[in-house]
Short mmCIF file of C-alpha atoms in Angstrom, two decimals:
data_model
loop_
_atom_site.label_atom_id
_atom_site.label_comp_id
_atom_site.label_asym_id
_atom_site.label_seq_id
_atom_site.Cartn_x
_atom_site.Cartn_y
_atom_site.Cartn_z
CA UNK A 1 3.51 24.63 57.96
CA UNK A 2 5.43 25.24 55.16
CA UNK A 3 6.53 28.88 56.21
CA UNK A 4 8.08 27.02 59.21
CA UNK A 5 9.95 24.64 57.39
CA UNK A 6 11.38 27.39 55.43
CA UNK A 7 12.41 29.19 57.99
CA UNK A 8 14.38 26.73 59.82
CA UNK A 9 15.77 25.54 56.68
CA UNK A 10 16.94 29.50 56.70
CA UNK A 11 18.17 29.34 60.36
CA UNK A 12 20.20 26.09 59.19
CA UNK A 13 21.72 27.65 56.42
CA UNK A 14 22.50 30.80 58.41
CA UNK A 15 24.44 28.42 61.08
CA UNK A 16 26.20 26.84 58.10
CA UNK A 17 27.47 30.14 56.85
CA UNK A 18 28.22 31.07 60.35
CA UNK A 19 30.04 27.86 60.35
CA UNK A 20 32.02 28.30 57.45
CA UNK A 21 33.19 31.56 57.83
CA UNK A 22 34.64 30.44 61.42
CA UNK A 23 36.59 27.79 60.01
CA UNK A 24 37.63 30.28 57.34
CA UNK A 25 39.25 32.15 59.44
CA UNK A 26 40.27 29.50 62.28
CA UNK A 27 42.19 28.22 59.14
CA UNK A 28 44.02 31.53 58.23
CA UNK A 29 45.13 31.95 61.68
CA UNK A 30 46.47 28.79 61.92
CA UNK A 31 48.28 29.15 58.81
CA UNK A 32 49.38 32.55 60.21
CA UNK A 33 50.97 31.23 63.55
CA UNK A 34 52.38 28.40 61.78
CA UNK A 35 53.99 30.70 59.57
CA UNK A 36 55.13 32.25 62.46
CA UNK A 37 56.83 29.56 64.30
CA UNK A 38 58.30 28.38 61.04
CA UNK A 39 59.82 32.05 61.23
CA UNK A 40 61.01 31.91 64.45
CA UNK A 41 62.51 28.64 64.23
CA UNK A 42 64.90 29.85 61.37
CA UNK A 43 65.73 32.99 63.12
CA UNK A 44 66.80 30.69 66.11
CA UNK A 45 68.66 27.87 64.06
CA UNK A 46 70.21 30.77 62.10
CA UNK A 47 71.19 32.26 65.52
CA UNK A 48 72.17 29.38 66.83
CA UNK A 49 74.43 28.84 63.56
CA UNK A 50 76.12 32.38 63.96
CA UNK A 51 77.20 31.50 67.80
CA UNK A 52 78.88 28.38 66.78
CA UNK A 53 80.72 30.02 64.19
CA UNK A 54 81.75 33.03 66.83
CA UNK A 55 82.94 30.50 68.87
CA UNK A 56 84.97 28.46 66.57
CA UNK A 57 86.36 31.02 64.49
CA UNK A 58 88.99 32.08 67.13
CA UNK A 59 89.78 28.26 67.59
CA UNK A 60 90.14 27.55 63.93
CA UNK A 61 92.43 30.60 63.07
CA UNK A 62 95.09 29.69 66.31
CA UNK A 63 94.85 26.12 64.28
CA UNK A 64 95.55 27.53 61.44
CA UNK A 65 98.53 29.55 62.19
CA UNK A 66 99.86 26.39 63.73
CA UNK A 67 99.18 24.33 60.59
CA UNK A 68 101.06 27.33 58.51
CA UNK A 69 103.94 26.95 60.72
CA UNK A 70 104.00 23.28 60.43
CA UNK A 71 104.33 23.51 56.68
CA UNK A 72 107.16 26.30 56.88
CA UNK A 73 108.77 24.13 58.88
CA UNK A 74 108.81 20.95 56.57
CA UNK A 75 109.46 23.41 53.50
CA UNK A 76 112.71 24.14 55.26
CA UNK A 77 113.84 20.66 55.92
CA UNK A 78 112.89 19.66 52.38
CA UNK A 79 115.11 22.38 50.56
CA UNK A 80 117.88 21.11 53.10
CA UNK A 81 120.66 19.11 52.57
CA UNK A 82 120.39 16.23 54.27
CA UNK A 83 123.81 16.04 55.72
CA UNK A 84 122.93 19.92 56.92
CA UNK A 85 120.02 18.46 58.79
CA UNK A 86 119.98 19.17 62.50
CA UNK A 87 118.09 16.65 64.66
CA UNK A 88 118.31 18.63 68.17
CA UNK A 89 117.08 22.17 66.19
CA UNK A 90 114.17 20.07 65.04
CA UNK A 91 113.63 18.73 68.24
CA UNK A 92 113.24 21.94 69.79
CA UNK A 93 111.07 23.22 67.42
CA UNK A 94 108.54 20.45 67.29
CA UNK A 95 108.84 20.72 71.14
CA UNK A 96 107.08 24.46 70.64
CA UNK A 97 103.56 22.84 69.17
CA UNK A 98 102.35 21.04 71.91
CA UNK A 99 102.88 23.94 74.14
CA UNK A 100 100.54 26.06 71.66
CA UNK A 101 97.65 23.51 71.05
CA UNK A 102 97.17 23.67 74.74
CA UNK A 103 97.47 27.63 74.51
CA UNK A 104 94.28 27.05 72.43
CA UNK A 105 92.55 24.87 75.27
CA UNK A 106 93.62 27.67 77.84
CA UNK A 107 91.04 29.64 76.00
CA UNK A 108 88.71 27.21 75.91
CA UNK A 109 89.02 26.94 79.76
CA UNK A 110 90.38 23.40 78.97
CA UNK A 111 93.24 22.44 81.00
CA UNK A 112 95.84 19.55 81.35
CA UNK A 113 96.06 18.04 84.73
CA UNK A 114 98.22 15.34 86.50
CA UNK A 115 97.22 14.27 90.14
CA UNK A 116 99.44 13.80 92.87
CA UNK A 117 101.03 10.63 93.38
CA UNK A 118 98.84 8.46 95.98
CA UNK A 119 95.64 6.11 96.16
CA UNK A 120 94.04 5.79 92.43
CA UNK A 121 91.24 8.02 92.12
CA UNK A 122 88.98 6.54 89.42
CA UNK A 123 86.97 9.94 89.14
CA UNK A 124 90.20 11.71 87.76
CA UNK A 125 91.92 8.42 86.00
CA UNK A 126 91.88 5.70 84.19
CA UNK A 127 94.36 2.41 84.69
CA UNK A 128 96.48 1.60 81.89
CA UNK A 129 98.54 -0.97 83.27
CA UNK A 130 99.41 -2.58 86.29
CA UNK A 131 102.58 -3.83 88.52
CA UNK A 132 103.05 -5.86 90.68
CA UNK A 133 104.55 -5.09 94.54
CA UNK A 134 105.78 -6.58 97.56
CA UNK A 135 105.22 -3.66 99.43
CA UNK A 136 101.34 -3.43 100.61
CA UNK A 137 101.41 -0.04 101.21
CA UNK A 138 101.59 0.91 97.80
CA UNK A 139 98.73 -1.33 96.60
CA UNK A 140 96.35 0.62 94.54
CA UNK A 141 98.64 3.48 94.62
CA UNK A 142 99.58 5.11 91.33
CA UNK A 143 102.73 4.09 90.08
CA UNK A 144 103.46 6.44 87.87
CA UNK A 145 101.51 8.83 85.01
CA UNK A 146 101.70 7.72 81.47
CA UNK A 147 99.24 10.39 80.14
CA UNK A 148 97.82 14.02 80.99
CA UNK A 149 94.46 14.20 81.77
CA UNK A 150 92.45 17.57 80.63
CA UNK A 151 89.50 18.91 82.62
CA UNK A 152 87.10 21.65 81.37
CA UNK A 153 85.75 24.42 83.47
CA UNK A 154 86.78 22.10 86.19
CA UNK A 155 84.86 18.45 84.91
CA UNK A 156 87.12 15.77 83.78
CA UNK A 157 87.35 15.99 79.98
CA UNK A 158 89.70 12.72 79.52
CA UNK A 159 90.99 11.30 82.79
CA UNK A 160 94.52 11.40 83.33
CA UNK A 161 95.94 7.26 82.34
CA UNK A 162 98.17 5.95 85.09
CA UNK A 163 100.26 2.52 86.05
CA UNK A 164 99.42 1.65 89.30
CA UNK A 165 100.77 -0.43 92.01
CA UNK A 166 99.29 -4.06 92.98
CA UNK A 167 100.29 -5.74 95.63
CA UNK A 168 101.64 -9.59 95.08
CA UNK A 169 99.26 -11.76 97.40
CA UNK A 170 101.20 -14.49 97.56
CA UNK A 171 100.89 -15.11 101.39
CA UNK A 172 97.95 -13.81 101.73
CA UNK A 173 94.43 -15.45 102.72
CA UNK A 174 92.19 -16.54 99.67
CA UNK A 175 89.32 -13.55 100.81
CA UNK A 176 91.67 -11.44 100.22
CA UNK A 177 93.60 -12.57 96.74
CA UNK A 178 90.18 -12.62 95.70
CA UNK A 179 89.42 -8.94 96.64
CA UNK A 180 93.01 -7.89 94.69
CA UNK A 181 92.56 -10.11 92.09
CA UNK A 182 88.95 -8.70 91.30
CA UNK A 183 90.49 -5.07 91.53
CA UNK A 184 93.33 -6.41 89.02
CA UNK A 185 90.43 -7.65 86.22
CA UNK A 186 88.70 -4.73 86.78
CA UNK A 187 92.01 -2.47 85.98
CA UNK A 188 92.84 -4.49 83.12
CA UNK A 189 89.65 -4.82 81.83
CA UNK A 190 89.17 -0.72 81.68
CA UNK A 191 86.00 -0.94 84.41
CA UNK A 192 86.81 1.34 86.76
CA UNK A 193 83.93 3.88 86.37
CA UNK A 194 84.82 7.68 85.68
CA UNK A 195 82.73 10.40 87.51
CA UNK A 196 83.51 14.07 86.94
CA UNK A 197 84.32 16.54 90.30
CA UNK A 198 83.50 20.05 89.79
CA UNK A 199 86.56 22.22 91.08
CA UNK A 200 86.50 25.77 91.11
CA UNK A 201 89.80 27.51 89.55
CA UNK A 202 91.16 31.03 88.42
CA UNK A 203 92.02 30.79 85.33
CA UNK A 204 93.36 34.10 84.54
CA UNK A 205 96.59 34.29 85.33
CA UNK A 206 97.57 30.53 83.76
CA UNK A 207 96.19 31.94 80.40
CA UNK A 208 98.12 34.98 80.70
CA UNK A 209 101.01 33.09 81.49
CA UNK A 210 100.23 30.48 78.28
CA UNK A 211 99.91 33.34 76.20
CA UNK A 212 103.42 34.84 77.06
CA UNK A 213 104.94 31.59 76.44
CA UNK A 214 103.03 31.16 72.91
CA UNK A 215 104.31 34.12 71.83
CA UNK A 216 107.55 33.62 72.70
CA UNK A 217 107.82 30.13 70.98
CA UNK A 218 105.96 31.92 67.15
CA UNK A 219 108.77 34.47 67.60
CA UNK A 220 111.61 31.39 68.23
CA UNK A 221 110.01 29.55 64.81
CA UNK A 222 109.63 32.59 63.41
CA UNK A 223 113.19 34.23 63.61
CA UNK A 224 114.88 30.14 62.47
CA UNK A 225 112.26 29.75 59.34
CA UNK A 226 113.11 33.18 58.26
CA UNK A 227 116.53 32.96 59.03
CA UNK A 228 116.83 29.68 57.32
CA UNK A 229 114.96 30.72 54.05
CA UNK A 230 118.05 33.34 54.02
CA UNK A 231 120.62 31.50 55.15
CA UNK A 232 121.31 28.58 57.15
CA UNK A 233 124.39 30.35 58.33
CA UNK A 234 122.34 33.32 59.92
CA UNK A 235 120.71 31.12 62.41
CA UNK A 236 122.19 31.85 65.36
CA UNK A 237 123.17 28.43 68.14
CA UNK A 238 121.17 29.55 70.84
CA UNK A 239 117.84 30.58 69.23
CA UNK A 240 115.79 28.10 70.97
CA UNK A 241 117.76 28.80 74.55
CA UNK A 242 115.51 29.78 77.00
#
């Protein structure tokens, strides 16, 4: 009797052991794969860090030259004398930024867009203001565009902001006041909902074109602020002539 008990007291520690060494090494590979993933997770954020960085770099350094500019530009009108100062020159040359920030967009396949003139589309823009019409044919037309709107790769990034036309019901039944008066609140109030329409577009050739043009403005700054740190005589009339 007691060689039996001692033997299954032998087969249970054996199973422990057995046990223990499993979980041994059940724990090591978990530690191992968690290692792993913990490996793979950094590689990926790291990646992931690396393409933002590509992609942004180009941005940031077009910003950058336009920021440089920017300060030439107000170094020059500092060291001026006032009564020198010529309001239409730096007209035209704050007239060449815009133009370049949206040079940057171009790359970004961001574009400015206005719609035609017609019935308010309230996936492409957004109601500013209103006015009032006696002519019903223009109700809930657009009136007139107050702001671009910008689209990217074809989805409405900002929707363009518009006036448009409501027509006076002054004669009209109380059905339908009531149906142009709701429309009214709902222009004023900013409810009109905003969907995005994909539109397929080349893009090529308008970036091509928007590069051309960017260069030619940087040479136009370029040729008055180093003309100007010379001599404000050597700046010739028609440097900003087209």
């Amino acid at each position: 009797g007691i060689d039996l008990i001692i033997t299954k007291m032998k087969n249970i520690q054996d199973h422990l052991t057995r046990l223990e060494r499993e979980f041994q090494s059940k724990l090591k590979y978990n530690q191992h794969k968690e290692k792993i993933i913990d490996n793979l997770h950094s590689e990926l954020q790291e990646h992931k860090n690396d393409l933002i960085k590509k992609v942004l770099r180009p941005v940031l350094m077009d910003v950058i030259l336009i920021i440089d500019d920017i300060k030439k530009l107000i170094n020059v009108y500092r060291s001026k004398d006032s009564s020198r100062l010529d309001p239409s020159k730096l007209l035209d040359l704050m007239e060449t930024f815009p133009p370049d920030l949206e040079e940057i967009l171009y790359r970004q396949m961001v574009e400015p867009f206005r719609c035609d003139k017609g019935t308010f589309d309230p996936s492409r823009q957004k109601v500013a203001r209103t006015s009032e019409t006696d002519d019903e044919s223009k109700d809930k037309t657009v009136a007139q565009s107050i702001r671009d709107g910008y689209e990217w790769e074809g989805k409405v990034l900002r929707p363009e902001l518009v006036e448009v036309y409501i027509f006076k019901a002054d004669a009209i039944s109380d059905e339908k006041k009531a149906d142009y008066n709701t429309f009214r609140g709902d222009c004023a109030s900013d409810h009109a909902r905003v969907h995005t329409r994909e539109r397929v577009r080349t893009h090529k050739g308008v970036r091509e074109r928007a590069r051309k043009l960017a260069r030619k403005r940087s040479r136009k700054r370029a040729a008055y602020l180093n003309g100007t740190f010379a001599s404000d005589n050597q700046v010739s009339a028609n440097t900003f002539t087209e």
